[in-house]
Amino acid sequence: MAVDLSPIDESLLATIANLHGMPKGAFNIRRDGQLVERHSSAYIDIETQTDHPGINVRVKPGTKGETVFIPVIITQSGVKDVVYNDFYIGEDCDIEIIAGCGIHNDSHKGSQHDGIHTFHIGKNSRIKYIEKHYGEGEGTGTRVLNPVTKVYMDENSFCDMDMIQLRGVTSTVRDTTAELAAGAKLVITERLLTHDDQTAESNLNVELLGDDSSVQIISRSVAQDRSTQVFNPLVVGKAAGRGHVQCDAIIMGDAKVKSVPAIEADCPDAILMHEAAIGKIAGDQIIKLMTLGLTEEEAEQEILDDFLS
């Protein structure tokens, strides 16, 4: 890249955004609360917000086949970074947005990033959004990530959101809200891993405001050691739309998981469903993999990787 990045910086960017060197097209890279480098493209403009720390990403109508990278990394202890990123997607677009935050903390001081993302998705547009969170470091300082995601979808738009917590995050509170106009379709896949004494809370609230709108929420999590997880997904049907909420969790050690999927119909033509399952790894699954030559630890990890993939 045009700026100097340490091996730690490069490793974090590879983990959360699969970046290896300078990305093509539009991107904004942020480190320790400061801009590292930014580029716009012919069809995507990235500009600094004037009233908040953060950026506006404006995608011109008809833009297709482009990817926007907006990763954040924190490598200094004691940093509390708050950023507001607003996305304005024109009509008839088809793009991918890759976000995510990685924290490296070797100190006793805590590090924190709160990313507030707001999406305005135009008619007939399709968006793929990938967000990965990751923490590492030998210090006792906390690694805190609190994302807020707001989605406003115009008629017949489509949004696929893949929101992943890899490991190493001390605590997280994830707040996601969405409003869907007629014909809009939203898919949210949330995958979380917690371990040690980590905590994770996820709150989702999706409103189906237009006829033929739909949402599918899929939550898959693994809670290890003494970690705690709480999931509160809610779908509200205010029109003749469809909603499905599915929460599945694997619990290990002395961990605790609470899942409270909820549905609310304010329209007689809304079709809403929810389900939840929490359980441990089945012993016969481990035995079957061990007969193929894996150790017990390798078999367990294979099952967890498959579950979270």
XYZ file of C-alpha atoms in Angstrom:
309
model
C 0.000 0.000 0.000
C 1.053 3.616 -0.412
C 1.341 4.048 3.358
C 3.495 2.129 5.803
C 1.652 -0.767 7.399
C 3.177 -2.993 10.051
C 3.006 -6.798 9.857
C 0.254 -6.633 12.500
C -1.725 -4.172 10.361
C -1.374 -6.372 7.296
C -2.371 -9.501 9.227
C -5.505 -7.841 10.613
C -6.563 -6.566 7.183
C -6.066 -10.017 5.694
C -8.173 -11.599 8.451
C -11.131 -9.217 8.417
C -11.237 -8.152 4.756
C -9.064 -10.643 2.853
C -6.882 -7.736 1.768
C -3.346 -8.410 0.589
C -1.993 -5.151 -0.709
C -3.804 -2.282 -2.375
C -7.455 -3.022 -3.202
C -8.890 -1.963 -6.527
C -11.700 0.534 -6.891
C -13.243 2.398 -3.971
C -11.946 1.865 -0.437
C -11.444 3.545 2.926
C -8.980 2.123 5.468
C -9.056 3.394 9.056
C -6.506 2.703 11.821
C -6.634 3.802 15.464
C -9.332 6.377 14.760
C -7.534 7.984 11.822
C -7.753 7.699 8.049
C -4.966 5.603 6.519
C -5.900 5.884 2.858
C -8.990 6.431 0.698
C -9.899 6.156 -2.954
C -13.115 6.748 -4.857
C -13.926 5.230 -8.239
C -15.759 6.366 -11.349
C -19.093 5.184 -9.937
C -18.556 5.278 -6.159
C -17.684 8.416 -4.192
C -16.354 8.294 -0.627
C -16.359 11.560 1.288
C -15.744 12.682 4.873
C -18.797 13.426 6.975
C -18.990 16.979 8.277
C -20.975 16.422 11.478
C -19.583 13.069 12.685
C -16.338 11.123 12.381
C -16.921 8.827 9.429
C -17.729 8.701 5.738
C -20.531 8.923 3.204
C -20.392 6.311 0.458
C -22.453 7.312 -2.582
C -23.062 4.710 -5.302
C -24.352 6.030 -8.613
C -27.514 4.465 -10.098
C -26.847 1.496 -12.355
C -23.463 0.630 -10.784
C -22.753 -3.091 -11.068
C -19.892 -5.448 -10.310
C -17.931 -3.171 -7.956
C -16.645 -3.858 -4.439
C -16.178 -1.270 -1.695
C -13.705 -1.983 1.149
C -14.123 -0.095 4.459
C -12.089 -2.051 7.071
C -11.074 -0.668 10.463
C -8.099 -1.821 12.532
C -7.004 -0.879 16.036
C -3.476 -1.633 17.232
C -3.045 0.949 20.006
C -4.338 0.165 23.477
C -6.650 2.615 25.182
C -8.302 3.678 21.910
C -12.087 4.173 21.809
C -13.060 4.735 18.201
C -16.583 5.748 17.136
C -17.324 6.072 13.429
C -20.462 6.788 11.390
C -20.583 5.340 7.879
C -23.613 6.132 5.702
C -24.251 4.344 2.407
C -26.460 5.800 -0.307
C -27.074 3.152 -2.960
C -28.739 4.375 -6.142
C -31.354 2.468 -8.091
C -30.551 -0.646 -10.171
C -27.160 -1.310 -8.539
C -25.452 -4.625 -7.806
C -22.411 -4.206 -5.535
C -20.481 -5.766 -2.657
C -19.420 -3.981 0.541
C -16.688 -5.498 2.720
C -16.357 -4.038 6.200
C -15.090 -5.422 9.496
C -12.875 -4.502 12.417
C -9.789 -6.151 13.874
C -8.270 -5.245 17.248
C -4.752 -6.166 18.385
C -4.199 -5.409 22.063
C -1.150 -6.491 24.051
C -1.746 -4.051 26.913
C -3.800 -3.904 30.125
C -5.749 -0.949 28.717
C -8.965 -1.606 26.828
C -9.558 -0.948 23.130
C -12.985 -0.347 21.598
C -14.594 0.311 18.223
C -18.228 1.327 17.741
C -19.235 1.344 14.074
C -22.608 2.892 13.199
C -23.544 1.923 9.633
C -26.667 3.192 7.872
C -27.744 1.809 4.495
C -30.186 3.516 2.118
C -30.780 0.991 -0.670
C -32.494 2.221 -3.838
C -35.171 0.493 -5.892
C -34.210 -2.776 -7.606
C -30.674 -2.715 -6.169
C -28.806 -5.746 -4.843
C -26.263 -5.481 -2.020
C -23.920 -8.067 -0.538
C -22.496 -6.905 2.806
C -19.754 -8.806 4.661
C -18.648 -7.764 8.145
C -16.016 -9.656 10.142
C -14.958 -8.901 13.707
C -11.787 -10.273 15.286
C -9.628 -9.695 18.341
C -6.133 -10.814 19.301
C -3.272 -9.995 21.650
C -1.602 -11.260 24.813
C -2.571 -8.362 27.071
C -5.321 -8.337 29.684
C -6.938 -5.240 28.153
C -10.418 -5.672 26.703
C -11.239 -5.806 22.977
C -14.744 -4.402 22.588
C -16.793 -4.131 19.386
C -20.303 -2.632 19.381
C -21.730 -2.430 15.842
C -24.975 -0.614 15.037
C -26.529 -1.379 11.649
C -29.545 0.424 10.187
C -31.033 -0.670 6.857
C -33.674 1.168 4.807
C -34.744 -0.746 1.706
C -36.744 0.695 -1.188
C -39.105 -1.304 -3.390
C -37.848 -4.601 -4.852
C -34.353 -4.199 -3.429
C -32.314 -7.118 -2.087
C -29.729 -7.148 0.706
C -27.655 -10.107 1.889
C -25.758 -9.386 5.124
C -23.114 -11.789 6.450
C -22.101 -10.660 9.959
C -19.331 -12.717 11.544
C -17.472 -12.668 14.857
C -14.425 -14.865 14.423
C -12.903 -14.944 17.931
C -10.991 -12.849 20.466
C -13.693 -10.215 21.118
C -14.070 -9.593 24.862
C -17.579 -8.204 24.601
C -19.989 -7.091 21.915
C -23.465 -5.594 21.740
C -24.851 -5.791 18.207
C -27.916 -3.684 17.360
C -29.486 -4.191 13.928
C -32.678 -2.602 12.597
C -34.273 -2.698 9.153
C -37.320 -1.318 7.352
C -38.464 -3.031 4.146
C -40.673 -1.496 1.462
C -42.847 -3.509 -0.930
C -41.028 -6.397 -2.595
C -37.798 -5.842 -0.652
C -35.938 -8.934 0.522
C -33.401 -9.094 3.349
C -31.205 -12.018 4.416
C -29.187 -11.692 7.629
C -26.746 -14.460 8.536
C -25.075 -13.955 11.900
C -22.232 -16.221 13.034
C -20.607 -15.732 16.438
C -17.922 -17.501 18.430
C -17.268 -16.672 22.091
C -14.782 -18.235 24.502
C -13.165 -17.678 27.916
C -15.326 -15.126 29.809
C -16.509 -13.228 26.748
C -20.041 -11.858 26.353
C -22.126 -11.286 23.230
C -25.554 -9.726 22.861
C -27.387 -9.436 19.554
C -30.569 -7.410 19.109
C -32.364 -7.440 15.749
C -35.576 -5.631 14.839
C -36.921 -5.927 11.283
C -40.153 -4.308 10.116
C -41.955 -5.514 6.995
C -43.674 -2.342 5.818
C -44.647 -3.258 2.248
C -46.537 -6.114 0.627
C -44.399 -9.033 -0.599
C -41.444 -7.927 1.526
C -39.526 -10.712 3.258
C -36.735 -11.340 5.727
C -34.772 -14.408 6.726
C -32.651 -14.216 9.880
C -30.207 -17.064 10.510
C -28.158 -17.005 13.709
C -25.500 -19.631 14.357
C -23.245 -19.425 17.373
C -20.752 -21.400 19.419
C -20.312 -20.579 23.114
C -17.231 -22.094 24.761
C -15.676 -22.067 28.251
C -17.508 -19.574 30.535
C -18.770 -17.218 27.831
C -22.314 -15.868 27.656
C -24.521 -15.141 24.650
C -27.954 -13.499 24.363
C -29.976 -13.267 21.133
C -33.095 -11.101 20.724
C -34.315 -11.185 17.093
C -37.734 -9.666 16.341
C -39.649 -9.544 13.057
C -42.721 -7.297 12.840
C -45.135 -7.867 9.970
C -46.978 -4.624 9.201
C -47.939 -5.731 5.690
C -48.510 -8.923 3.705
C -44.899 -10.033 3.963
C -43.009 -13.123 5.087
C -40.500 -13.529 7.907
C -38.470 -16.442 9.236
C -36.126 -16.440 12.237
C -33.808 -19.362 12.986
C -31.397 -19.445 15.943
C -29.035 -22.414 16.442
C -26.310 -22.594 19.081
C -23.697 -25.080 20.235
C -22.877 -24.794 23.930
C -19.666 -26.120 25.487
C -18.006 -26.123 28.907
C -19.711 -23.799 31.390
C -21.052 -21.385 28.776
C -24.568 -19.925 28.797
C -26.810 -19.141 25.819
C -30.190 -17.412 25.832
C -32.186 -17.150 22.624
C -35.504 -15.295 22.455
C -36.708 -15.192 18.826
C -39.943 -13.232 18.483
C -42.503 -12.439 15.805
C -45.264 -9.850 15.800
C -48.032 -9.526 13.215
C -49.859 -6.232 12.725
C -51.376 -7.417 9.442
C -53.617 -10.512 8.985
C -51.779 -11.413 5.764
C -48.310 -11.474 7.329
C -46.721 -14.942 7.471
C -44.116 -15.206 10.234
C -42.201 -18.144 11.728
C -39.447 -18.611 14.288
C -37.429 -21.471 15.757
C -34.506 -21.925 18.117
C -32.223 -24.788 19.131
C -29.401 -24.991 21.680
C -27.369 -28.127 22.289
C -23.969 -29.748 22.617
C -21.949 -31.620 20.017
C -23.267 -35.154 19.603
C -20.807 -37.826 20.685
C -21.510 -39.996 17.645
C -20.430 -37.142 15.366
C -17.016 -37.013 17.045
C -16.650 -40.811 16.986
C -17.477 -40.942 13.276
C -14.792 -38.394 12.433
C -12.261 -40.115 14.684
C -12.754 -43.336 12.694
C -11.518 -41.336 9.688
C -8.219 -40.621 11.419
C -8.916 -37.351 13.252
C -8.056 -36.829 16.902
C -10.881 -35.893 19.274
C -9.763 -32.257 19.245
C -9.538 -32.199 15.436
C -12.960 -33.819 15.123
C -14.504 -31.265 17.469
C -12.943 -28.358 15.547
C -14.119 -29.806 12.227
C -17.699 -29.920 13.522
C -17.514 -26.334 14.812
C -16.016 -25.033 11.548
C -18.735 -26.739 9.542
C -21.462 -25.392 11.845
C -20.239 -21.797 11.551
C -19.502 -21.909 7.824
